[in-house]
Amino acid sequence: MYQSVTGVALRTIKHSDRSSILSLWTSELGRISVTVPADSGRRAARTRALTMPLSPLCLEVDVRPDRSIFNFRELRPAVLIPGIGREPAKAMTAMFLADFLEVCLRDQQPDRLMTAFIVDSIQLFDALPREAALNFHIYFLLRLARFFGIEPDWSEPGTLFDLREGHFRLSAPLHSQFLDEASTAALHALSRINTRNLRLFRFTRQQRRDIINHLLLYYTLHHRPVLSLPSMAVITEM
């Protein structure tokens, strides 16, 4: 039975000479996989163009309880995001975030509020100038944490942040998975990051790499392992 769904393209994996498997996050069904054409024909080329990482989509999915990979029809963009495809740095960020979501959203129940946040964030990202876009993935990972119930309590007192326990503290824990005072102060500052002040946060490449590594470790400890994403090598060079 065909069902209309709205979703976001995540990762495409080659299945055969004629088909690939596309994973999507959808508002109605959660994370699903569909078969897409992978040959050299016109339909396959159009599908590849429409299903770039983080592309918002509308499609008709043939949902059957005895299948884990569905067929689809009437694939079309839900929102146009031309800015992401035109700018290499944005395209690399989109690939990283799509890889991240592909892992984090496995077995996640459909969540319309989270889907709205993801789609709204993608539209914002598409329109951002370069200086602000460089910090978008930091903002996104910080804000997405609340939908998984793992956002830190920013009002807690403390000069150190315990990554394993997920809270601030005044003295070092017995384990090594915590942020020192300088990194904790930076985390507190990042708690104020929003869509209006993204461009005001200036980081070196190493600082941005450290922030992302800390955030991915935090997600790994509290939600799902995301330290070995395929696009990690790309995003750390930005």
mmCIF file of C-alpha atoms in Angstrom:
data_model
loop_
_atom_site.group_PDB
_atom_site.id
_atom_site.type_symbol
_atom_site.label_atom_id
_atom_site.label_comp_id
_atom_site.label_asym_id
_atom_site.label_seq_id
_atom_site.Cartn_x
_atom_site.Cartn_y
_atom_site.Cartn_z
ATOM 1 C CA MET A 1 0.000 0.000 0.000
ATOM 2 C CA TYR A 2 1.462 3.331 -1.046
ATOM 3 C CA GLN A 3 1.799 5.992 1.622
ATOM 4 C CA SER A 4 2.791 9.632 1.217
ATOM 5 C CA VAL A 5 5.783 10.564 3.357
ATOM 6 C CA THR A 6 7.995 13.591 3.863
ATOM 7 C CA GLY A 7 11.612 12.955 4.715
ATOM 8 C CA VAL A 8 15.280 13.798 4.449
ATOM 9 C CA ALA A 9 17.769 11.847 2.329
ATOM 10 C CA LEU A 10 20.627 10.416 4.374
ATOM 11 C CA ARG A 11 22.936 7.831 2.770
ATOM 12 C CA THR A 12 22.932 5.964 -0.547
ATOM 13 C CA ILE A 13 24.725 2.599 -0.831
ATOM 14 C CA LYS A 14 25.281 0.766 -4.115
ATOM 15 C CA HIS A 15 23.362 -2.506 -4.168
ATOM 16 C CA SER A 16 23.870 -3.727 -7.736
ATOM 17 C CA ASP A 17 24.626 -2.373 -11.216
ATOM 18 C CA ARG A 18 20.999 -1.305 -11.533
ATOM 19 C CA SER A 19 19.978 -0.236 -8.032
ATOM 20 C CA SER A 20 21.113 1.416 -4.813
ATOM 21 C CA ILE A 21 19.612 1.604 -1.341
ATOM 22 C CA LEU A 22 18.699 5.037 -0.042
ATOM 23 C CA SER A 23 18.088 5.554 3.672
ATOM 24 C CA LEU A 24 15.787 8.370 4.719
ATOM 25 C CA TRP A 25 14.397 9.826 7.891
ATOM 26 C CA THR A 26 10.664 10.426 7.526
ATOM 27 C CA SER A 27 8.166 12.210 9.699
ATOM 28 C CA GLU A 28 5.594 9.437 9.297
ATOM 29 C CA LEU A 29 7.606 6.195 9.400
ATOM 30 C CA GLY A 30 10.901 7.108 11.032
ATOM 31 C CA ARG A 31 14.056 5.835 9.332
ATOM 32 C CA ILE A 32 13.356 3.748 6.232
ATOM 33 C CA SER A 33 15.220 2.387 3.213
ATOM 34 C CA VAL A 34 14.038 2.493 -0.403
ATOM 35 C CA THR A 35 15.400 1.090 -3.652
ATOM 36 C CA VAL A 36 16.548 3.737 -6.130
ATOM 37 C CA PRO A 37 17.824 3.304 -9.715
ATOM 38 C CA ALA A 38 21.610 3.349 -10.140
ATOM 39 C CA ASP A 39 22.082 2.860 -13.868
ATOM 40 C CA SER A 40 23.068 5.502 -16.426
ATOM 41 C CA GLY A 41 19.514 6.349 -17.452
ATOM 42 C CA ARG A 42 17.743 9.695 -17.174
ATOM 43 C CA ARG A 43 15.524 8.585 -14.276
ATOM 44 C CA ALA A 44 18.542 7.420 -12.268
ATOM 45 C CA ALA A 45 20.374 10.702 -12.889
ATOM 46 C CA ARG A 46 17.357 12.707 -11.759
ATOM 47 C CA THR A 47 16.987 10.558 -8.643
ATOM 48 C CA ARG A 48 20.664 11.035 -7.737
ATOM 49 C CA ALA A 49 20.288 14.793 -8.092
ATOM 50 C CA LEU A 50 17.225 14.828 -5.837
ATOM 51 C CA THR A 51 18.660 12.547 -3.148
ATOM 52 C CA MET A 52 21.897 14.299 -2.270
ATOM 53 C CA PRO A 53 22.625 14.163 1.504
ATOM 54 C CA LEU A 54 20.142 16.181 3.598
ATOM 55 C CA SER A 55 17.783 16.807 0.661
ATOM 56 C CA PRO A 56 14.174 17.204 1.926
ATOM 57 C CA LEU A 57 11.887 14.929 -0.099
ATOM 58 C CA CYS A 58 8.273 13.991 -0.680
ATOM 59 C CA LEU A 59 7.554 10.533 -2.053
ATOM 60 C CA GLU A 60 5.055 7.722 -2.237
ATOM 61 C CA VAL A 61 6.364 4.606 -0.481
ATOM 62 C CA ASP A 62 5.002 1.101 -0.986
ATOM 63 C CA VAL A 63 4.859 0.072 2.678
ATOM 64 C CA ARG A 64 4.660 -3.681 3.248
ATOM 65 C CA PRO A 65 5.083 -5.342 6.664
ATOM 66 C CA ASP A 66 7.097 -8.237 5.204
ATOM 67 C CA ARG A 67 9.767 -5.964 3.691
ATOM 68 C CA SER A 68 12.586 -3.887 5.162
ATOM 69 C CA ILE A 69 13.405 -2.105 1.898
ATOM 70 C CA PHE A 70 10.527 -0.430 0.070
ATOM 71 C CA ASN A 71 9.771 0.671 -3.473
ATOM 72 C CA PHE A 72 8.690 4.234 -4.149
ATOM 73 C CA ARG A 73 7.074 6.468 -6.752
ATOM 74 C CA GLU A 74 6.586 10.209 -7.394
ATOM 75 C CA LEU A 75 9.824 11.363 -5.793
ATOM 76 C CA ARG A 76 10.034 15.162 -5.634
ATOM 77 C CA PRO A 77 11.793 17.821 -3.544
ATOM 78 C CA ALA A 78 9.915 19.001 -0.458
ATOM 79 C CA VAL A 79 12.116 22.097 -0.234
ATOM 80 C CA LEU A 80 14.685 23.459 -2.681
ATOM 81 C CA ILE A 81 18.198 23.841 -1.216
ATOM 82 C CA PRO A 82 20.356 25.105 -4.107
ATOM 83 C CA GLY A 83 22.977 26.721 -1.870
ATOM 84 C CA ILE A 84 24.196 23.437 -0.400
ATOM 85 C CA GLY A 85 24.947 21.832 -3.754
ATOM 86 C CA ARG A 86 26.760 24.892 -5.092
ATOM 87 C CA GLU A 87 29.213 25.318 -2.202
ATOM 88 C CA PRO A 88 31.764 22.518 -1.545
ATOM 89 C CA ALA A 89 32.099 23.328 2.189
ATOM 90 C CA LYS A 90 28.333 23.128 2.645
ATOM 91 C CA ALA A 91 28.155 19.896 0.642
ATOM 92 C CA MET A 92 30.831 18.333 2.877
ATOM 93 C CA THR A 93 28.992 19.455 6.012
ATOM 94 C CA ALA A 94 25.741 18.026 4.645
ATOM 95 C CA MET A 95 27.460 14.691 3.980
ATOM 96 C CA PHE A 96 28.803 14.583 7.539
ATOM 97 C CA LEU A 97 25.462 15.453 9.141
ATOM 98 C CA ALA A 98 23.619 12.956 6.942
ATOM 99 C CA ASP A 99 26.067 10.231 8.038
ATOM 100 C CA PHE A 100 25.563 11.298 11.645
ATOM 101 C CA LEU A 101 21.765 11.195 11.369
ATOM 102 C CA GLU A 102 21.824 7.871 9.532
ATOM 103 C CA VAL A 103 23.407 6.304 12.618
ATOM 104 C CA CYS A 104 21.660 8.297 15.345
ATOM 105 C CA LEU A 105 18.157 7.813 13.960
ATOM 106 C CA ARG A 106 18.275 4.030 13.700
ATOM 107 C CA ASP A 107 15.324 2.469 15.558
ATOM 108 C CA GLN A 108 14.141 5.971 16.489
ATOM 109 C CA GLN A 109 10.383 6.381 16.653
ATOM 110 C CA PRO A 110 8.783 8.923 14.282
ATOM 111 C CA ASP A 111 9.010 12.393 15.790
ATOM 112 C CA ARG A 112 7.338 15.274 13.962
ATOM 113 C CA LEU A 113 8.942 17.940 16.133
ATOM 114 C CA MET A 114 12.425 16.555 15.501
ATOM 115 C CA THR A 115 11.695 16.235 11.789
ATOM 116 C CA ALA A 116 10.524 19.854 11.692
ATOM 117 C CA PHE A 117 13.719 20.929 13.457
ATOM 118 C CA ILE A 118 15.876 18.991 10.970
ATOM 119 C CA VAL A 119 14.095 20.353 7.880
ATOM 120 C CA ASP A 120 14.001 23.923 9.211
ATOM 121 C CA SER A 121 17.715 23.679 10.049
ATOM 122 C CA ILE A 122 18.535 22.440 6.531
ATOM 123 C CA GLN A 123 16.713 25.407 5.014
ATOM 124 C CA LEU A 124 18.591 27.751 7.328
ATOM 125 C CA PHE A 125 21.898 26.109 6.431
ATOM 126 C CA ASP A 126 21.195 26.490 2.726
ATOM 127 C CA ALA A 127 20.832 30.273 3.118
ATOM 128 C CA LEU A 128 23.736 30.919 5.507
ATOM 129 C CA PRO A 129 26.783 32.927 4.405
ATOM 130 C CA ARG A 130 30.092 31.057 4.455
ATOM 131 C CA GLU A 131 31.345 32.425 7.810
ATOM 132 C CA ALA A 132 28.221 31.292 9.632
ATOM 133 C CA ALA A 133 27.926 27.992 7.694
ATOM 134 C CA LEU A 134 31.308 26.849 9.043
ATOM 135 C CA ASN A 135 29.760 26.602 12.524
ATOM 136 C CA PHE A 136 26.411 25.154 11.507
ATOM 137 C CA HIS A 137 27.226 21.506 12.324
ATOM 138 C CA ILE A 138 28.287 22.524 15.848
ATOM 139 C CA TYR A 139 24.988 24.341 16.391
ATOM 140 C CA PHE A 140 23.040 21.416 14.916
ATOM 141 C CA LEU A 141 24.637 18.726 17.095
ATOM 142 C CA LEU A 142 24.165 20.797 20.244
ATOM 143 C CA ARG A 143 20.488 21.523 19.572
ATOM 144 C CA LEU A 144 19.621 18.029 18.331
ATOM 145 C CA ALA A 145 20.691 16.548 21.677
ATOM 146 C CA ARG A 146 17.491 17.736 23.347
ATOM 147 C CA PHE A 147 15.374 15.503 21.057
ATOM 148 C CA PHE A 148 17.291 12.457 22.294
ATOM 149 C CA GLY A 149 16.956 13.566 25.917
ATOM 150 C CA ILE A 150 20.700 14.003 26.399
ATOM 151 C CA GLU A 151 21.116 17.788 26.374
ATOM 152 C CA PRO A 152 23.277 18.899 29.324
ATOM 153 C CA ASP A 153 21.723 20.961 32.093
ATOM 154 C CA TRP A 154 23.418 24.274 31.316
ATOM 155 C CA SER A 155 22.375 25.780 34.652
ATOM 156 C CA GLU A 156 24.440 23.288 36.669
ATOM 157 C CA PRO A 157 27.438 24.780 38.505
ATOM 158 C CA GLY A 158 30.879 23.432 37.728
ATOM 159 C CA THR A 159 34.205 24.182 36.121
ATOM 160 C CA LEU A 160 34.618 20.727 34.533
ATOM 161 C CA PHE A 161 32.211 18.819 32.306
ATOM 162 C CA ASP A 162 31.948 15.080 32.846
ATOM 163 C CA LEU A 163 31.331 13.597 29.386
ATOM 164 C CA ARG A 164 30.544 10.145 30.765
ATOM 165 C CA GLU A 165 27.976 11.307 33.339
ATOM 166 C CA GLY A 166 26.723 14.233 31.270
ATOM 167 C CA HIS A 167 26.910 16.955 33.882
ATOM 168 C CA PHE A 168 29.118 19.756 35.180
ATOM 169 C CA ARG A 169 31.176 19.280 38.319
ATOM 170 C CA LEU A 170 33.656 21.132 40.521
ATOM 171 C CA SER A 171 36.339 18.426 40.737
ATOM 172 C CA ALA A 172 37.791 15.876 38.329
ATOM 173 C CA PRO A 173 36.119 12.444 38.179
ATOM 174 C CA LEU A 174 38.090 9.215 38.585
ATOM 175 C CA HIS A 175 37.916 8.517 34.838
ATOM 176 C CA SER A 176 39.505 10.493 31.982
ATOM 177 C CA GLN A 177 36.415 11.318 29.920
ATOM 178 C CA PHE A 178 35.880 14.897 31.018
ATOM 179 C CA LEU A 179 36.613 18.386 29.683
ATOM 180 C CA ASP A 180 39.211 20.568 31.379
ATOM 181 C CA GLU A 181 38.383 24.071 32.589
ATOM 182 C CA ALA A 182 39.187 25.796 29.291
ATOM 183 C CA SER A 183 37.132 23.335 27.236
ATOM 184 C CA THR A 184 34.278 23.474 29.750
ATOM 185 C CA ALA A 185 34.241 27.272 29.539
ATOM 186 C CA ALA A 186 34.104 26.971 25.739
ATOM 187 C CA LEU A 187 31.191 24.531 26.037
ATOM 188 C CA HIS A 188 29.318 26.978 28.261
ATOM 189 C CA ALA A 189 29.877 29.671 25.645
ATOM 190 C CA LEU A 190 28.580 27.341 22.924
ATOM 191 C CA SER A 191 25.367 26.795 24.881
ATOM 192 C CA ARG A 192 24.403 30.294 23.686
ATOM 193 C CA ILE A 193 24.946 29.564 20.004
ATOM 194 C CA ASN A 194 21.842 30.129 17.883
ATOM 195 C CA THR A 195 20.816 30.868 14.329
ATOM 196 C CA ARG A 196 21.404 34.609 14.753
ATOM 197 C CA ASN A 197 24.918 34.564 16.198
ATOM 198 C CA LEU A 198 26.567 31.667 14.320
ATOM 199 C CA ARG A 199 28.952 33.995 12.475
ATOM 200 C CA LEU A 200 30.191 35.541 15.734
ATOM 201 C CA PHE A 201 31.850 32.308 16.875
ATOM 202 C CA ARG A 202 35.364 32.210 15.394
ATOM 203 C CA PHE A 203 37.390 28.992 15.650
ATOM 204 C CA THR A 204 40.638 27.714 14.225
ATOM 205 C CA ARG A 205 40.502 24.425 12.335
ATOM 206 C CA GLN A 206 41.961 22.627 15.361
ATOM 207 C CA GLN A 207 39.434 24.189 17.742
ATOM 208 C CA ARG A 208 36.557 23.210 15.488
ATOM 209 C CA ARG A 209 37.980 19.668 15.214
ATOM 210 C CA ASP A 210 38.254 19.387 19.011
ATOM 211 C CA ILE A 211 34.673 20.598 19.507
ATOM 212 C CA ILE A 212 33.295 18.071 17.025
ATOM 213 C CA ASN A 213 35.317 15.230 18.537
ATOM 214 C CA HIS A 214 34.009 16.091 22.016
ATOM 215 C CA LEU A 215 30.416 16.238 20.766
ATOM 216 C CA LEU A 216 30.723 12.917 18.942
ATOM 217 C CA LEU A 217 32.221 11.296 22.027
ATOM 218 C CA TYR A 218 29.325 12.651 24.073
ATOM 219 C CA TYR A 219 26.759 11.190 21.640
ATOM 220 C CA THR A 220 28.654 7.893 21.622
ATOM 221 C CA LEU A 221 28.564 7.683 25.409
ATOM 222 C CA HIS A 222 24.891 8.632 25.743
ATOM 223 C CA HIS A 223 23.107 7.608 22.546
ATOM 224 C CA ARG A 224 24.839 5.756 19.688
ATOM 225 C CA PRO A 225 28.468 5.198 18.542
ATOM 226 C CA VAL A 226 29.292 7.920 16.008
ATOM 227 C CA LEU A 227 33.075 8.183 16.298
ATOM 228 C CA SER A 228 33.793 6.307 13.049
ATOM 229 C CA LEU A 229 31.531 8.028 10.536
ATOM 230 C CA PRO A 230 32.604 7.650 6.878
ATOM 231 C CA SER A 231 32.809 11.436 6.427
ATOM 232 C CA MET A 232 34.877 12.202 9.533
ATOM 233 C CA ALA A 233 38.087 12.669 7.548
ATOM 234 C CA VAL A 234 36.375 15.298 5.409
ATOM 235 C CA ILE A 235 34.722 17.348 8.144
ATOM 236 C CA THR A 236 37.863 17.579 10.291
ATOM 237 C CA GLU A 237 39.671 19.385 7.479
ATOM 238 C CA MET A 238 37.206 22.275 7.440
#
